Amino acid sequence: MTIGEDNFRELLENYGPWALSYLLNCSVSELETPSDFAKNISTEQDQVILHLWSILKTRERVTPQELPNILQSELSQLIDRRISVGNALRGLCHGQTPRIPENVSPAERCLWTLTESAYPALLADYSMRHDEENISANYWSYDMYSNLANNDLCDWLHDHDNAFSDFSGDEGNLIRYAVHSTGMSGSTQLNTLAMQVINTAWIASLHSGDEETPPDFATLFEEVRTVFEEVRNGLSTGEYRSFVLVGLSGVILPAESQSASLRGFEILPWQPADARFSSVFDDRYYSTSTASMSKEVQFHYHGDVVVKIPITLKVAFPEHAEEHSSDLFRLSNELRHEINRKVRLVQLALLLSQPTIAPAGRWVWQTVIDPLSNGSGVAYEPKSPYSNNQGSLVLTVQNVENWRIWLERFLGHEQGLKKLSIGIRHLLSAVNEREDPDDKLLDAVVAWENLFGVKQQTTFRVTAALACLLDQEPSVYKEKQKQLSKIYDVRSRVIHGSAKAQHTKARYEKSYQTPAYESAISVAVAAYRTVLTSHVDLLACADSEKRNSQILEGKAEEVRTTLSSYEKRTWRWNVSSC
C-alpha cells in the first residue's frame, strides 16, 4: 500500500469503515485488520486510496465532524454523464456500481444520481454516529445549488410536472416562491427539495432496518422514490404523510424484542444515528442520588427508546406574508397539539399496562421529519432535565404486549379520551416528571377532577364518584370515600398554604401507612384503568359533571349515608343522561 499502514489507519478513522469499503469495493470485515488488507490490496484499490489520501491531506484541518462535507464536496461533484467521482472511484476498483432501476421517470433518474452522490457522505456520517467520542457531531449536509443533476431535476419538474408549479411563482415574492409546510412551520424551495427528500429517506431507512449496519444503496433509493412520490401527491392534494420521532428515557426494551409495533406506532431502541436530534441535550448518562432512595440513578437524556409516529402534514400556498404568518402558525399549532396528544397516549398506555406504578417514559425530545421543511428541529424540551429519582422501567416481552393491548384500546376511543386530555397530562406529570411530593399530589387530584369534577360540593361528589367507580360494595366505598376525602383535605391545605398542611399530611400517612401523594396517584391510575375497561360508556359523556352524575346514578341513598347531618340537609344533585 503506497501510503503506508499507519496513514491508512488514519484514512480509515476519518472516512469510517462503511464509506471506505463502499469506495474500495470491499467488505467492512476486510478493513478490520488493516495489516492483512494491505497485503492483498489491488493496484486499482491503491489508486483510490491515494486519491482519498490526497483529499484528506490537502485540507488544512480535517476532523471526523467535517468529513461528510468533505466527502460531498470532493467525491460527489458530478462529471461526464452525471456520474459522481465517488462512483467513478468505485468503478476503478471494478466494483458493481449501483444501477438505475428500469422504468423510472426522468426526475427519478436525477434523484438516483443525487442519492448516489450523497451516499458516501451518509456512510461516513453513520460511522461517526457509532463513534462514542463523536456522537454529538454535526449532522451531514451538502450543497445542491451547483450540482448539475439537481439543476436537471429542477428544470424537468418546472417544465413537465404540474404538481411542482407552485414552486415557480414570482421570485420577487419570497412567500410565494417557496412551498410552506405545517411540519415545522417551515418551507423549502425547488432547488433544495432533493436534499430534503434524501434526508427524509435516509432517516426513514435508518429506523426501519438493522441498527448495526447502514442501509444499502438500493434500500435507500427505494425510500427516496417513496418520499418523492409522497411529496408529489401532497403538492397535488394539499396533504402528505410523514412521521415524527419522539425520544423517551427510562424505558428499556427486552433484549429478545428490540422493536415493537403498536398499531402503526413503532417503538425502537435509541441508536447513535438519533444523536442528530437529541444531542442538544446532555449526551451522557446523568447520575444523581437522593437521601430518600439511598441509591444512585442513571438517566439517559438521549432517550432509551424512540417512538416513530405516523402523521399527516399539510401544504400551505399563501399569497401574502400576513396570510403565511397566521394560517401556517394555526395549522402548525394544530399539528403540534395532535402530536402531543398521541405521545401522551403512548405514555399512558405504558403506565396503565404495568402491574405496578412506574415511570412511563420521560419525554425528552421530539422532531418532525418533513421533506417540505428546510431542516428538522427539536420541538420539545425535558421539563426536569437535571435529576431523576425514579430509575428506568425494564420491560419484559409480556410487558411490551400489554403495552400494545392498552394502546389498541386507547386508539379505539380517541375521541372520548380527548375530553380527558388535561387529566392525562397531569397524571403523567405526577408519575414521570414531578419531584416534589406536593406537586405530585396536586397533579394527581387534577386528574381526579378531570374525570368527575363538579361545581358544587366538589370534595364530596368527586370522592364519592371515585369510590363508587372503584368499589361496588356500599360498605367498601363508604370507607373509600372517607379516605379520599382526607386526601382532598391534604390537597386543599397544601394548595392554600395552610400552616396545618404538614400536620395533615403526617396524620394521613400515619393512618393509612402511605403518603397522601402516593395514594392520590394510585387512585388516579386505578380510576383511568377502570374507566377504560369496564366503564367506557363514561367517555361518551359531555363533561366531568355528566360523568359524575352517571356514575352516582341509582346510588343516591347509599352514598347519602356517608354524609354528615349538615350535608344530608343540603346535598342535591340532578342525575341526567350523557
GROMACS .gro file of N, CA, C and O in nm, residues 468-513:
model
  184
  468CYS      N    1  -6.734   0.499   4.421
  468CYS     CA    2  -6.833   0.415   4.355
  468CYS      C    3  -6.774   0.349   4.229
  468CYS      O    4  -6.809   0.236   4.194
  469LEU      N    5  -6.686   0.420   4.161
  469LEU     CA    6  -6.622   0.365   4.040
  469LEU      C    7  -6.534   0.246   4.076
  469LEU      O    8  -6.533   0.144   4.006
  470LEU      N    9  -6.459   0.260   4.186
  470LEU     CA   10  -6.357   0.161   4.218
  470LEU      C   11  -6.407   0.047   4.306
  470LEU      O   12  -6.343  -0.059   4.311
  471ASP      N   13  -6.515   0.067   4.377
  471ASP     CA   14  -6.567  -0.037   4.467
  471ASP      C   15  -6.718  -0.044   4.454
  471ASP      O   16  -6.787   0.058   4.464
  472GLN      N   17  -6.771  -0.165   4.439
  472GLN     CA   18  -6.914  -0.183   4.417
  472GLN      C   19  -6.993  -0.203   4.547
  472GLN      O   20  -7.112  -0.177   4.551
  473GLU      N   21  -6.928  -0.251   4.652
  473GLU     CA   22  -6.999  -0.275   4.777
  473GLU      C   23  -7.014  -0.146   4.857
  473GLU      O   24  -6.915  -0.078   4.882
  474PRO      N   25  -7.138  -0.112   4.902
  474PRO     CA   26  -7.159   0.012   4.979
  474PRO      C   27  -7.069   0.023   5.101
  474PRO      O   28  -7.015   0.131   5.129
  475SER      N   29  -7.051  -0.086   5.173
  475SER     CA   30  -6.968  -0.079   5.294
  475SER      C   31  -6.823  -0.048   5.261
  475SER      O   32  -6.751   0.013   5.340
  476VAL      N   33  -6.781  -0.090   5.141
  476VAL     CA   34  -6.643  -0.066   5.099
  476VAL      C   35  -6.626   0.076   5.050
  476VAL      O   36  -6.534   0.147   5.090
  477TYR      N   37  -6.716   0.120   4.959
  477TYR     CA   38  -6.692   0.253   4.904
  477TYR      C   39  -6.725   0.364   5.005
  477TYR      O   40  -6.682   0.477   4.988
  478LYS      N   41  -6.798   0.330   5.112
  478LYS     CA   42  -6.819   0.428   5.218
  478LYS      C   43  -6.686   0.461   5.284
  478LYS      O   44  -6.652   0.578   5.304
  479GLU      N   45  -6.608   0.358   5.318
  479GLU     CA   46  -6.476   0.381   5.378
  479GLU      C   47  -6.380   0.442   5.277
  479GLU      O   48  -6.297   0.526   5.312
  480LYS      N   49  -6.392   0.399   5.151
  480LYS     CA   50  -6.305   0.453   5.046
  480LYS      C   51  -6.329   0.602   5.029
  480LYS      O   52  -6.235   0.681   5.015
  481GLN      N   53  -6.456   0.642   5.032
  481GLN     CA   54  -6.488   0.783   5.014
  481GLN      C   55  -6.430   0.867   5.127
  481GLN      O   56  -6.381   0.978   5.106
  482LYS      N   57  -6.434   0.815   5.249
  482LYS     CA   58  -6.377   0.889   5.362
  482LYS      C   59  -6.226   0.906   5.346
  482LYS      O   60  -6.172   1.013   5.374
  483GLN      N   61  -6.160   0.800   5.299
  483GLN     CA   62  -6.015   0.811   5.277
  483GLN      C   63  -5.984   0.913   5.169
  483GLN      O   64  -5.893   0.997   5.184
  484LEU      N   65  -6.059   0.909   5.059
  484LEU     CA   66  -6.035   1.004   4.950
  484LEU      C   67  -6.064   1.147   4.994
  484LEU      O   68  -5.995   1.241   4.951
  485SER      N   69  -6.161   1.165   5.081
  485SER     CA   70  -6.190   1.299   5.133
  485SER      C   71  -6.072   1.352   5.213
  485SER      O   72  -6.043   1.473   5.210
  486LYS      N   73  -6.007   1.263   5.286
  486LYS     CA   74  -5.890   1.306   5.364
  486LYS      C   75  -5.775   1.346   5.272
  486LYS      O   76  -5.700   1.440   5.302
  487ILE      N   77  -5.759   1.276   5.160
  487ILE     CA   78  -5.658   1.316   5.061
  487ILE      C   79  -5.693   1.454   5.007
  487ILE      O   80  -5.605   1.540   4.990
  488TYR      N   81  -5.820   1.475   4.977
  488TYR     CA   82  -5.865   1.605   4.928
  488TYR      C   83  -5.837   1.714   5.031
  488TYR      O   84  -5.799   1.827   4.996
  489ASP      N   85  -5.853   1.681   5.159
  489ASP     CA   86  -5.825   1.777   5.266
  489ASP      C   87  -5.677   1.813   5.267
  489ASP      O   88  -5.640   1.931   5.280
  490VAL      N   89  -5.591   1.712   5.252
  490VAL     CA   90  -5.446   1.739   5.244
  490VAL      C   91  -5.417   1.829   5.126
  490VAL      O   92  -5.343   1.928   5.138
  491ARG      N   93  -5.475   1.797   5.012
  491ARG     CA   94  -5.453   1.876   4.891
  491ARG      C   95  -5.495   2.021   4.910
  491ARG      O   96  -5.424   2.115   4.872
  492SER      N   97  -5.612   2.043   4.973
  492SER     CA   98  -5.663   2.179   4.993
  492SER      C   99  -5.571   2.259   5.085
  492SER      O  100  -5.544   2.377   5.059
  493ARG      N  101  -5.523   2.196   5.190
  493ARG     CA  102  -5.434   2.267   5.283
  493ARG      C  103  -5.300   2.300   5.216
  493ARG      O  104  -5.242   2.406   5.240
  494VAL      N  105  -5.253   2.209   5.131
  494VAL     CA  106  -5.127   2.234   5.060
  494VAL      C  107  -5.142   2.349   4.963
  494VAL      O  108  -5.061   2.443   4.961
  495ILE      N  109  -5.247   2.346   4.881
  495ILE     CA  110  -5.259   2.446   4.775
  495ILE      C  111  -5.292   2.584   4.831
  495ILE      O  112  -5.258   2.687   4.770
  496HIS      N  113  -5.355   2.590   4.949
  496HIS     CA  114  -5.388   2.719   5.009
  496HIS      C  115  -5.283   2.765   5.110
  496HIS      O  116  -5.303   2.868   5.175
  497GLY      N  117  -5.175   2.691   5.121
  497GLY     CA  118  -5.066   2.733   5.208
  497GLY      C  119  -5.098   2.728   5.355
  497GLY      O  120  -5.048   2.810   5.434
  498SER      N  121  -5.182   2.635   5.397
  498SER     CA  122  -5.221   2.626   5.537
  498SER      C  123  -5.104   2.589   5.626
  498SER      O  124  -5.020   2.506   5.589
  499ALA      N  125  -5.103   2.650   5.744
  499ALA     CA  126  -4.997   2.619   5.841
  499ALA      C  127  -5.011   2.475   5.892
  499ALA      O  128  -4.915   2.418   5.947
  500LYS      N  129  -5.129   2.416   5.877
  500LYS     CA  130  -5.153   2.281   5.924
  500LYS      C  131  -5.129   2.175   5.816
  500LYS      O  132  -5.160   2.057   5.836
  501ALA      N  133  -5.076   2.217   5.701
  501ALA     CA  134  -5.059   2.123   5.590
  501ALA      C  135  -4.968   2.006   5.628
  501ALA      O  136  -5.001   1.889   5.603
  502GLN      N  137  -4.853   2.037   5.690
  502GLN     CA  138  -4.760   1.930   5.726
  502GLN      C  139  -4.822   1.835   5.828
  502GLN      O  140  -4.805   1.712   5.820
  503HIS      N  141  -4.893   1.890   5.924
  503HIS     CA  142  -4.958   1.808   6.025
  503HIS      C  143  -5.063   1.717   5.961
  503HIS      O  144  -5.074   1.598   5.996
  504THR      N  145  -5.141   1.771   5.866
  504THR     CA  146  -5.245   1.693   5.800
  504THR      C  147  -5.183   1.581   5.717
  504THR      O  148  -5.235   1.468   5.714
  505LYS      N  149  -5.073   1.609   5.649
  505LYS     CA  150  -5.005   1.506   5.570
  505LYS      C  151  -4.953   1.394   5.661
  505LYS      O  152  -4.968   1.275   5.630
  506ALA      N  153  -4.892   1.433   5.773
  506ALA     CA  154  -4.838   1.333   5.865
  506ALA      C  155  -4.949   1.248   5.925
  506ALA      O  156  -4.934   1.125   5.941
  507ARG      N  157  -5.062   1.310   5.958
  507ARG     CA  158  -5.173   1.236   6.015
  507ARG      C  159  -5.229   1.135   5.915
  507ARG      O  160  -5.262   1.022   5.951
  508TYR      N  161  -5.239   1.176   5.789
  508TYR     CA  162  -5.289   1.083   5.687
  508TYR      C  163  -5.192   0.965   5.672
  508TYR      O  164  -5.236   0.848   5.667
  509GLU      N  165  -5.063   0.994   5.663
  509GLU     CA  166  -4.965   0.888   5.643
  509GLU      C  167  -4.965   0.790   5.761
  509GLU      O  168  -4.950   0.669   5.742
  510LYS      N  169  -4.984   0.842   5.881
  510LYS     CA  170  -4.990   0.756   5.999
  510LYS      C  171  -5.113   0.666   5.994
  510LYS      O  172  -5.107   0.548   6.030
  511SER      N  173  -5.225   0.718   5.946
  511SER     CA  174  -5.350   0.642   5.943
  511SER      C  175  -5.349   0.535   5.835
  511SER      O  176  -5.401   0.424   5.855
  512TYR      N  177  -5.289   0.564   5.718
  512TYR     CA  178  -5.301   0.473   5.604
  512TYR      C  179  -5.166   0.412   5.563
  512TYR      O  180  -5.160   0.340   5.463
  513GLN      N  181  -5.060   0.442   5.634
  513GLN     CA  182  -4.928   0.383   5.611
  513GLN      C  183  -4.874   0.411   5.471
  513GLN      O  184  -4.795   0.333   5.416
   0.00000   0.00000   0.00000
